[in-house]
mmCIF file of C-alpha atoms in Angstrom:
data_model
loop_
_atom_site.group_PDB
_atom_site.id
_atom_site.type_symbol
_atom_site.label_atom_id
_atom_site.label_comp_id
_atom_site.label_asym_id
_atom_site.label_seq_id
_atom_site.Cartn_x
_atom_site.Cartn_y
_atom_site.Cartn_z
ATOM 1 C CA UNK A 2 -1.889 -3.229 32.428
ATOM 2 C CA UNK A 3 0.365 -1.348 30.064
ATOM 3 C CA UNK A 4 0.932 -2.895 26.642
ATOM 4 C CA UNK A 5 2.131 -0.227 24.850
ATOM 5 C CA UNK A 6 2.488 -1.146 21.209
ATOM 6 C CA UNK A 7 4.207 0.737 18.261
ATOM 7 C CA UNK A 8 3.031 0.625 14.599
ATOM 8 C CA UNK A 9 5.197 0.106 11.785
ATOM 9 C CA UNK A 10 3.683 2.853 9.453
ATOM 10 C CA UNK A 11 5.943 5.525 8.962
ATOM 11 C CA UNK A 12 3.653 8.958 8.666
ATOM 12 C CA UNK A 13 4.693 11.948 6.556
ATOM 13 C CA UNK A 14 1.513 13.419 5.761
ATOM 14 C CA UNK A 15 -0.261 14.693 9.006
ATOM 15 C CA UNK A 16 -3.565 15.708 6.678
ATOM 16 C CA UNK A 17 -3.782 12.138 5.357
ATOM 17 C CA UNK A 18 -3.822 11.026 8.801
ATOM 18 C CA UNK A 19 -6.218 12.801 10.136
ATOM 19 C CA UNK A 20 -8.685 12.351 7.333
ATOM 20 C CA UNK A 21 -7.568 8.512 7.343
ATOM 21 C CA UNK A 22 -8.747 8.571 11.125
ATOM 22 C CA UNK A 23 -11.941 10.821 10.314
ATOM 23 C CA UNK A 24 -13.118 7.626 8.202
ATOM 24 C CA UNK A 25 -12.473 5.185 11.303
ATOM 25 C CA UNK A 26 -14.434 7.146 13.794
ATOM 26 C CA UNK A 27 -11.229 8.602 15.363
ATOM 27 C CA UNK A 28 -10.675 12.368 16.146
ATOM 28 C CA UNK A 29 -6.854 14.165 15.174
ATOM 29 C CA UNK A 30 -6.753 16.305 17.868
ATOM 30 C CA UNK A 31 -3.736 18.660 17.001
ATOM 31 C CA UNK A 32 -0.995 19.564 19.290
ATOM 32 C CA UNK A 33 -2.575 17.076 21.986
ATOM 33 C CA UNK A 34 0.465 16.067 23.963
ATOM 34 C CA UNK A 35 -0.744 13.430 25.809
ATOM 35 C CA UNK A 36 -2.544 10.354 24.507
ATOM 36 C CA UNK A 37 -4.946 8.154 27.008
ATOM 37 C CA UNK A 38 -3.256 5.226 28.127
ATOM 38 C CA UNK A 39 -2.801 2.609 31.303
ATOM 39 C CA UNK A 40 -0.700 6.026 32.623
ATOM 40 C CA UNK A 41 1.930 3.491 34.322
ATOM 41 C CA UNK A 42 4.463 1.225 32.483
ATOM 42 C CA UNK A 43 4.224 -2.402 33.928
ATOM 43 C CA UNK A 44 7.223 -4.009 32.203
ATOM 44 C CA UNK A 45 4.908 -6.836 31.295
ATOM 45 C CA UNK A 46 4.903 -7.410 27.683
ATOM 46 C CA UNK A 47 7.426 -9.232 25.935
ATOM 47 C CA UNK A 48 6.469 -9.226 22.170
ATOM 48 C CA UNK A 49 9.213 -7.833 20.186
ATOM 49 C CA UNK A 50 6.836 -7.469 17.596
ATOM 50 C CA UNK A 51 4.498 -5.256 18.816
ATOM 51 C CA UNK A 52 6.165 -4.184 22.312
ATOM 52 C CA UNK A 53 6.999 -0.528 21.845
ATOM 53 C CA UNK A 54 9.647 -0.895 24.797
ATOM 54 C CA UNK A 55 11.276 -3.922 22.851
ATOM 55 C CA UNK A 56 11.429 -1.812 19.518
ATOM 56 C CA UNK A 57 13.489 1.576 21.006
ATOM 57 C CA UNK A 58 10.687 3.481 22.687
ATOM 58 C CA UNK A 59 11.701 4.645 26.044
ATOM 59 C CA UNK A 60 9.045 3.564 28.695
ATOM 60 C CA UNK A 61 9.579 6.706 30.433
ATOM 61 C CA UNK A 62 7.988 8.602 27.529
ATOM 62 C CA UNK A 63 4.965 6.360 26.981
ATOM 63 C CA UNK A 64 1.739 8.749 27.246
ATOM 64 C CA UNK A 65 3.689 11.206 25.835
ATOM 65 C CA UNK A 66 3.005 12.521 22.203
ATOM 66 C CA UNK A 67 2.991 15.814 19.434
ATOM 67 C CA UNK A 68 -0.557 15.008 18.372
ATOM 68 C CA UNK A 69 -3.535 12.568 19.329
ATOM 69 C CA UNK A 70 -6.477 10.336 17.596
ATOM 70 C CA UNK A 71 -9.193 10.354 20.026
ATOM 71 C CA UNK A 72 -12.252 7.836 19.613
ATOM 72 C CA UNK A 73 -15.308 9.374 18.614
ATOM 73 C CA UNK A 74 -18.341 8.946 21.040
ATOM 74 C CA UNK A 75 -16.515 5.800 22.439
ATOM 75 C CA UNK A 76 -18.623 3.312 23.912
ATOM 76 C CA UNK A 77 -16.107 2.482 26.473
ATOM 77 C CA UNK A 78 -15.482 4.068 29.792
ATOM 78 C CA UNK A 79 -12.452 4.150 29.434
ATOM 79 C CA UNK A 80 -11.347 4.745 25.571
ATOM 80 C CA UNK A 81 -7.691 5.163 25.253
ATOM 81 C CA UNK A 82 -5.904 7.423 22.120
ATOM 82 C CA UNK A 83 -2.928 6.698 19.727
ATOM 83 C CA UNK A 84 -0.357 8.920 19.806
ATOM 84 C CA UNK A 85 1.499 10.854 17.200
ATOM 85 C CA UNK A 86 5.271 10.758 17.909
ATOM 86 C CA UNK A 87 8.409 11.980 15.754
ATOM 87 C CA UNK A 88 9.999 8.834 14.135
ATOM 88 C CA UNK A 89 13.177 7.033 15.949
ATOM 89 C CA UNK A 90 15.033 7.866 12.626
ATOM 90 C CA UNK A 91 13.429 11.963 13.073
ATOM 91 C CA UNK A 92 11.883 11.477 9.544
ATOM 92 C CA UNK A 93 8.107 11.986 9.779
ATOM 93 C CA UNK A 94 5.609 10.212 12.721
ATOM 94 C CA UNK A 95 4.957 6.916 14.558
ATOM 95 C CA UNK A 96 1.861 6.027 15.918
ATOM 96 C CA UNK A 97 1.875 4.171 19.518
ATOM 97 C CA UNK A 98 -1.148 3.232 21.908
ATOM 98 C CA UNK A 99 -1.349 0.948 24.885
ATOM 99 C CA UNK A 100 -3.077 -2.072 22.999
ATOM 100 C CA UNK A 101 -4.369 -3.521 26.384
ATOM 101 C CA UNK A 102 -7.866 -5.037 26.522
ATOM 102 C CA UNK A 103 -7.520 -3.553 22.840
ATOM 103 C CA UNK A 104 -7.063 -0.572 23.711
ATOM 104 C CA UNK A 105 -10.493 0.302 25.220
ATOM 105 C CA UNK A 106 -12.300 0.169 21.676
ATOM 106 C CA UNK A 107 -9.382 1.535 19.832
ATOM 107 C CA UNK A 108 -8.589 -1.734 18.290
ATOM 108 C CA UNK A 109 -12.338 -1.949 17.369
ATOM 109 C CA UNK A 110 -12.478 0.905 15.169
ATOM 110 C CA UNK A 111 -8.638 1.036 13.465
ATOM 111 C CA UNK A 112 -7.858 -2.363 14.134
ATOM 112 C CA UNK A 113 -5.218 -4.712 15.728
ATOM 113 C CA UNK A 114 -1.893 -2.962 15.129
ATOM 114 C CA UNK A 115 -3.922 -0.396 14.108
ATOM 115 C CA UNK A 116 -3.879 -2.010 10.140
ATOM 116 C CA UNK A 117 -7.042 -0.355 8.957
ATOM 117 C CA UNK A 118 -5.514 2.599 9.788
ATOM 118 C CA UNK A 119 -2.855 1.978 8.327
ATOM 119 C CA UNK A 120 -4.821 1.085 4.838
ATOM 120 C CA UNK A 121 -7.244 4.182 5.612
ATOM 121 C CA UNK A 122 -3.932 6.432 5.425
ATOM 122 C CA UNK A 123 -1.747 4.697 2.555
ATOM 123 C CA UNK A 124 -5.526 5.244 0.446
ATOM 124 C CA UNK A 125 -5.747 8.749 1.318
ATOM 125 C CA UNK A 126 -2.232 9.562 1.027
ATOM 126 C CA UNK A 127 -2.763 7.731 -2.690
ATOM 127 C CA UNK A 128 -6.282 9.303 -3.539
ATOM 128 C CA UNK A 129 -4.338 12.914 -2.535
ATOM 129 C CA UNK A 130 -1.650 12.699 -5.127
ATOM 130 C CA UNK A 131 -3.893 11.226 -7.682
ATOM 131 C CA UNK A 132 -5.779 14.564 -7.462
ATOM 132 C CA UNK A 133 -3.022 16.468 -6.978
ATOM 133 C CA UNK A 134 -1.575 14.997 -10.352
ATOM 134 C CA UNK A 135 -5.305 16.274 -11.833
ATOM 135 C CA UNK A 136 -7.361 12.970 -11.952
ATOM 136 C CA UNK A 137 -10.523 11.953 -10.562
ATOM 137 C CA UNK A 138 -10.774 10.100 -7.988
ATOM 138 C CA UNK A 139 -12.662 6.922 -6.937
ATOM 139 C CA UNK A 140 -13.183 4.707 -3.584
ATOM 140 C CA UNK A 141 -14.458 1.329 -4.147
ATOM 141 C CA UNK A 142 -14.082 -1.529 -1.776
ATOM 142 C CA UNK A 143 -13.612 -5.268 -3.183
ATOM 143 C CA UNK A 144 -14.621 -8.295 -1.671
ATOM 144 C CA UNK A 145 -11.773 -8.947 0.100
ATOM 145 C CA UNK A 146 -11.569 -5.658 1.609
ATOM 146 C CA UNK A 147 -9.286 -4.171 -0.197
ATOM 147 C CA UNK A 148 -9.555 -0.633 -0.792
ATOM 148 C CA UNK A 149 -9.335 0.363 -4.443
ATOM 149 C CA UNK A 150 -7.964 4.030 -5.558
ATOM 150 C CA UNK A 151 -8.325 4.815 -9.080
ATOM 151 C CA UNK A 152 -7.248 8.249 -10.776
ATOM 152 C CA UNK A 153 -9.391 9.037 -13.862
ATOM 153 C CA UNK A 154 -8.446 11.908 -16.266
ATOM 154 C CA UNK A 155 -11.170 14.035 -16.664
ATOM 155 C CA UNK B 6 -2.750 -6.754 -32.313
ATOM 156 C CA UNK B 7 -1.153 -9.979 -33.790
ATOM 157 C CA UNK B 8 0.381 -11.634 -31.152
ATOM 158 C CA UNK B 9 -0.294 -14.669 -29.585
ATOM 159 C CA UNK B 10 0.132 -16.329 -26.038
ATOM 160 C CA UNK B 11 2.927 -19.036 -26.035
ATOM 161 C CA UNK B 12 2.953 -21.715 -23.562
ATOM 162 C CA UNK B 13 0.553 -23.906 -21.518
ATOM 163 C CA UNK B 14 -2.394 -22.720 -19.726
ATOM 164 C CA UNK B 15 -2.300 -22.048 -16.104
ATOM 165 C CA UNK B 16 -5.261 -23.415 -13.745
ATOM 166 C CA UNK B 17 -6.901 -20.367 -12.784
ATOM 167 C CA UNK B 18 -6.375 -18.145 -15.688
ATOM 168 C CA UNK B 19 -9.018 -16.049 -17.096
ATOM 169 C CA UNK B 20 -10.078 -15.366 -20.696
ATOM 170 C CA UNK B 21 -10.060 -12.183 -21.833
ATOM 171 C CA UNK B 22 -9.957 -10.971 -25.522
ATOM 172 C CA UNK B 23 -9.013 -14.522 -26.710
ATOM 173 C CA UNK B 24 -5.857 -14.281 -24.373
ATOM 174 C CA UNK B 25 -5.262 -15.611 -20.684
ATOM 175 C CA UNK B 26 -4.827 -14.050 -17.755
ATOM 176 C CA UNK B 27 -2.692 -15.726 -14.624
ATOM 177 C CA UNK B 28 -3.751 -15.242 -11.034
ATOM 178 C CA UNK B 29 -0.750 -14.600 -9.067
ATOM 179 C CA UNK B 30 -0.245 -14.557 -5.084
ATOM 180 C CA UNK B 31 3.011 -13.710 -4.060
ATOM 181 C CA UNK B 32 4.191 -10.430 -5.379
ATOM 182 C CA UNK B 33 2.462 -7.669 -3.639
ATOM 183 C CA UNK B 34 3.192 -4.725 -5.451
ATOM 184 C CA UNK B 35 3.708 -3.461 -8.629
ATOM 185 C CA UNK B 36 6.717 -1.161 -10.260
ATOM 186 C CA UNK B 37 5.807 -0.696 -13.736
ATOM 187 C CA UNK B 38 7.751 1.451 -16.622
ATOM 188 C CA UNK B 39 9.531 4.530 -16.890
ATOM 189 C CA UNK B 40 8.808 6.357 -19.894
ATOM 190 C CA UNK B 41 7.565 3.418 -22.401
ATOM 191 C CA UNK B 42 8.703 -0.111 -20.548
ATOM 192 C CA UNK B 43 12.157 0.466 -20.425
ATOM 193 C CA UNK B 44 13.552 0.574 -16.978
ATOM 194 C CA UNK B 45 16.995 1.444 -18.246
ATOM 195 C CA UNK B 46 18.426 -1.964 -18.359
ATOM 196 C CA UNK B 47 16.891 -3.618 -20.773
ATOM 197 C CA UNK B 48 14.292 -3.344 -23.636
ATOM 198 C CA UNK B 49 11.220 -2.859 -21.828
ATOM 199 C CA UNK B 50 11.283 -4.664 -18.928
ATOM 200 C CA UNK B 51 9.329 -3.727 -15.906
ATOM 201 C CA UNK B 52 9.496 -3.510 -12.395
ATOM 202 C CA UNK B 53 7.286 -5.066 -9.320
ATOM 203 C CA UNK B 54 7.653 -3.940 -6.375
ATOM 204 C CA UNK B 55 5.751 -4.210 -2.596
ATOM 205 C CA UNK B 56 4.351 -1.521 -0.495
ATOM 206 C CA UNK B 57 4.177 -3.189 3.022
ATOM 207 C CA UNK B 58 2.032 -1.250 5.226
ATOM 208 C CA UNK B 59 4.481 1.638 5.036
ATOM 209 C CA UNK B 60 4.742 1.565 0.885
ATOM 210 C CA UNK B 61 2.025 2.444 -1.896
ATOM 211 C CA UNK B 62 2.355 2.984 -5.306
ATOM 212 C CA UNK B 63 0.143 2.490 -8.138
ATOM 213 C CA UNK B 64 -0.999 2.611 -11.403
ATOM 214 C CA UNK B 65 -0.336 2.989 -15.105
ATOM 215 C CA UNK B 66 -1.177 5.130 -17.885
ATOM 216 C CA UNK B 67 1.900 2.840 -18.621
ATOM 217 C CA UNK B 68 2.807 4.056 -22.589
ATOM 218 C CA UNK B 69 0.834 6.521 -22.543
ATOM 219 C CA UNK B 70 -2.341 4.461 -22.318
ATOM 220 C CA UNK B 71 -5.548 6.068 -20.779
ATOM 221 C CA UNK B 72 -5.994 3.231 -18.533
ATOM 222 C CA UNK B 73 -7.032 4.489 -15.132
ATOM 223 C CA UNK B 74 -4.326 4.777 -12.696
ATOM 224 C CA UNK B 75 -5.098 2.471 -9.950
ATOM 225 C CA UNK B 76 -3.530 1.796 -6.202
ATOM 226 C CA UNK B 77 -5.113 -1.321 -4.405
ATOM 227 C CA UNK B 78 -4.241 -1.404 -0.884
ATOM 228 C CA UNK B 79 -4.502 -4.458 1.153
ATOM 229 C CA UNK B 80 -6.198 -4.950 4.434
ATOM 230 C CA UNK B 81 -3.140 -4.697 6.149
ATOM 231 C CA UNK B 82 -1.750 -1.146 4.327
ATOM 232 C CA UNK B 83 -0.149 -3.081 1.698
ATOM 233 C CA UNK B 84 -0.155 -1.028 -1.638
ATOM 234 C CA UNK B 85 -0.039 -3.014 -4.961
ATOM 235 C CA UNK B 86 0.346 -0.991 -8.026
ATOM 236 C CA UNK B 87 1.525 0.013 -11.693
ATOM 237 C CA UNK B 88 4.416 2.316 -11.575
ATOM 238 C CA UNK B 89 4.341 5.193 -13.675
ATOM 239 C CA UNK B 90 6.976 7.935 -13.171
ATOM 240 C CA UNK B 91 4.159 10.284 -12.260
ATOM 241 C CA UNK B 92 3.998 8.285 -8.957
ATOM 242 C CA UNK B 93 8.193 9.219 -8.259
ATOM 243 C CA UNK B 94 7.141 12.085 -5.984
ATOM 244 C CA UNK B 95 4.547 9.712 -4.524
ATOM 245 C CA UNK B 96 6.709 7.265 -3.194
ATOM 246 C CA UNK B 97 9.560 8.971 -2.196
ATOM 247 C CA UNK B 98 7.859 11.116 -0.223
ATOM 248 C CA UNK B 99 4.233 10.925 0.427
ATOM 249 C CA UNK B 100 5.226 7.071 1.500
ATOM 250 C CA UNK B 101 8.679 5.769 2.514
ATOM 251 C CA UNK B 102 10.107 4.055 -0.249
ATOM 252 C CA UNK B 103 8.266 0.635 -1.749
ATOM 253 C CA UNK B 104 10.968 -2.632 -2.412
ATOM 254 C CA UNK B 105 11.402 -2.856 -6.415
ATOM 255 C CA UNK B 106 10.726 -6.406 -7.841
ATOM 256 C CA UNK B 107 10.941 -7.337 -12.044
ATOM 257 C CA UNK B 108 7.268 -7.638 -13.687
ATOM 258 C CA UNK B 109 8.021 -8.393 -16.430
ATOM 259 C CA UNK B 110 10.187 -8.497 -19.627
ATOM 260 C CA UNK B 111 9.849 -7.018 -23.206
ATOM 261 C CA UNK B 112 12.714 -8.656 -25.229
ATOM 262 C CA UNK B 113 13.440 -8.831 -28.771
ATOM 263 C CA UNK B 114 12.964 -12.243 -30.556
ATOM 264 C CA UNK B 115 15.892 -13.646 -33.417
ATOM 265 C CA UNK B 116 13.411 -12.906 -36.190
ATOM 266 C CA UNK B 117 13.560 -9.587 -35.359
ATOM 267 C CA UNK B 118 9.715 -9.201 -33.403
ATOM 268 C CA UNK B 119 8.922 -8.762 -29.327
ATOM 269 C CA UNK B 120 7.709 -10.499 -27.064
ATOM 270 C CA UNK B 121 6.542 -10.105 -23.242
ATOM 271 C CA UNK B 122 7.306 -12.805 -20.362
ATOM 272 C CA UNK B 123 4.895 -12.397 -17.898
ATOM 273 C CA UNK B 124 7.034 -15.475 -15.639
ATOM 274 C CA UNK B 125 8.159 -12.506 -12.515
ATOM 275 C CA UNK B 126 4.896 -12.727 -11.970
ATOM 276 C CA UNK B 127 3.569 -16.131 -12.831
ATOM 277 C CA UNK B 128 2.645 -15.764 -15.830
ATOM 278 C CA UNK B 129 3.582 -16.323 -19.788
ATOM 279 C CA UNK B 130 5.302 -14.947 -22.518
ATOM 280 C CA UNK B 131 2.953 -13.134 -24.407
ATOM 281 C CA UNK B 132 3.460 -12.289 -27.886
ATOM 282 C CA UNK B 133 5.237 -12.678 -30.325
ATOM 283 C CA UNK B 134 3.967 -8.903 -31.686
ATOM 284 C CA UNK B 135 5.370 -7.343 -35.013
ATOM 285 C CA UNK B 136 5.675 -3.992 -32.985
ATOM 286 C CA UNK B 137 7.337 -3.351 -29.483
ATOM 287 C CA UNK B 138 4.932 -1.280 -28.840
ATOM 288 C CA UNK B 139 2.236 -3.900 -29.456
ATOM 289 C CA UNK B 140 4.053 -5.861 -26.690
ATOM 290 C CA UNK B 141 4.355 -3.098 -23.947
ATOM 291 C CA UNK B 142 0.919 -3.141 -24.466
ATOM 292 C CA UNK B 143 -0.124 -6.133 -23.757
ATOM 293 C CA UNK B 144 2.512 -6.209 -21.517
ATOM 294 C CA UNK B 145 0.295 -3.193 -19.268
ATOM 295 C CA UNK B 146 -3.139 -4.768 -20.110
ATOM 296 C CA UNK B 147 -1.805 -8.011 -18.363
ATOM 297 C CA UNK B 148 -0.545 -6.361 -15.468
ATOM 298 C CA UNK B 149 -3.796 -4.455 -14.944
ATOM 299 C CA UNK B 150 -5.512 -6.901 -14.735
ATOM 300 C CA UNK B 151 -3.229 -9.122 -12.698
ATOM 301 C CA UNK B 152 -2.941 -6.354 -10.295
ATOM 302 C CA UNK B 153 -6.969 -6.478 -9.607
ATOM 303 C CA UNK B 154 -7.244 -10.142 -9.715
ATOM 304 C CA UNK B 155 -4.438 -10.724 -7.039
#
């Protein structure tokens, strides 16, 4: 079945991205323009949520993408990929994957909605300015999950 | 620092250097001050405001202080945080822009000292401090520590 599903995280920093994948066991596979999916558009999902077809996408573009996050050694037979699209709005990227049987493993590694993505990327994309401002940098991760970013001057 | 903390005690409040500090949930981010607390309408008040999943922000070497600058980011890509106007470039483009919500305020008292009201985000008023300056910084020290106790 197709479920296609688009992600509310507007991306403007590709690197961030792929190093925020690199961390989930994902793979940014540059100028990939076609991401693993069902490969046929059922018209069976009605969340307006989460439905990419509900939220703008055209159906007839699903599979379709700039770049791709591929699954590292996937245990599934059949992994699926996110794709890397050009906003609605044409400023930065959208992410959108076919979140069926959750998405082959996809779901497993960068979670439902793709949120630990999502957190992966806003931390990298704050960790990367904190250097770039000249602090140190360090990860920690609190009990709640919550990933911590803090910029030290050296 | 010769201020003290007016008003009651909140359950869940933590001691710290003979003060209290409020656990908050509801405000998920943090805007803090431009240049020394003053957001430009008002003596020192701050900002607080909410990455959600497409927002960051952080942190706050707020008046100058050497206080880490620190971005918390929530298990869903929420980003709480201090705002500092190092962070401008960081949130207007690095991240789409982050909703604004009040912190706090740093207000003038009739006899002439300062005090900080913690109440945007749950908490007290803090002071009353002979110096401004002594308020904006307990003003940050109580954020920072709000922000990681969230």
């Amino acid at each position: 079945m197709s479920h296609v599903c688009s992600v509310e995280l507007q991306i403007n920093d590709i690197a961030a991205l792929a190093a925020a994948a690199k961390r989930l066991g994902l793979e940014f596979r540059k100028g990939q323009t076609t991401f693993r999916w069902y490969g046929e558009w059922m018209d069976d999902w009605a969340d307006p949520t989460r439905a990419a077809a509900m939220k703008g996408h055209d159906p007839a573009q699903f599979g379709s993408c700039i770049h791709a996050l591929s699954q590292v050694k996937p245990t599934d037979g059949n992994p699926y990929e996110i794709g890397v699209i050009h906003s609605k709005d044409g400023k930065g990227y959208e992410l959108i994957y076919d979140a069926w049987a959750s998405g082959h493993g996809l779901e497993a590694r960068a979670g439902q909605n793709l949120k630990k993505l999502r957190q992966e990327y806003t931390a990298e994309v704050s960790a990367k300015h904190l250097r770039k401002q000249g602090y140190a940098v360090q990860r920690t991760v609190d009990s709640k999950g919550n990933l911590i970013i803090q910029g030290i001057k050296p | 620092m010769k201020g003290q903390r007016n008003g009651q005690h909140n359950p869940g409040h933590h001691s710290r250097r003979g003060g209290t500090l409020h656990q908050n949930a509801g405000i998920r981010g943090l805007l803090l001050p431009k240049g020394d607390g003053g957001s430009g309408e008002g003596p020192g008040q701050k900002d607080v405001g909410r990455g959600d999943g497409r927002g960051i922000a952080t942190a706050a070497a707020a008046h100058g202080a050497s206080r880490p600058l620190t971005v918390i980011v929530d298990e869903d890509g929420t980003a709480r945080f201090i705002y500092a106007d190092a962070f401008g470039e960081f949130i207007g483009q690095a991240i789409n822009a982050a909703p604004v919500r009040r912190a706090s305020h740093v207000e003038p008292t009739a006899d002439g000292r300062w005090t900080a009201d913690m109440a945007p985000c749950g908490g007290l008023v803090l002071g009353p401090f002979d110096l401004r300056a002594e308020a904006l910084a307990a003003e940050s020290e109580w954020l920072a520590e709000w922000l990681l106790y969230q």
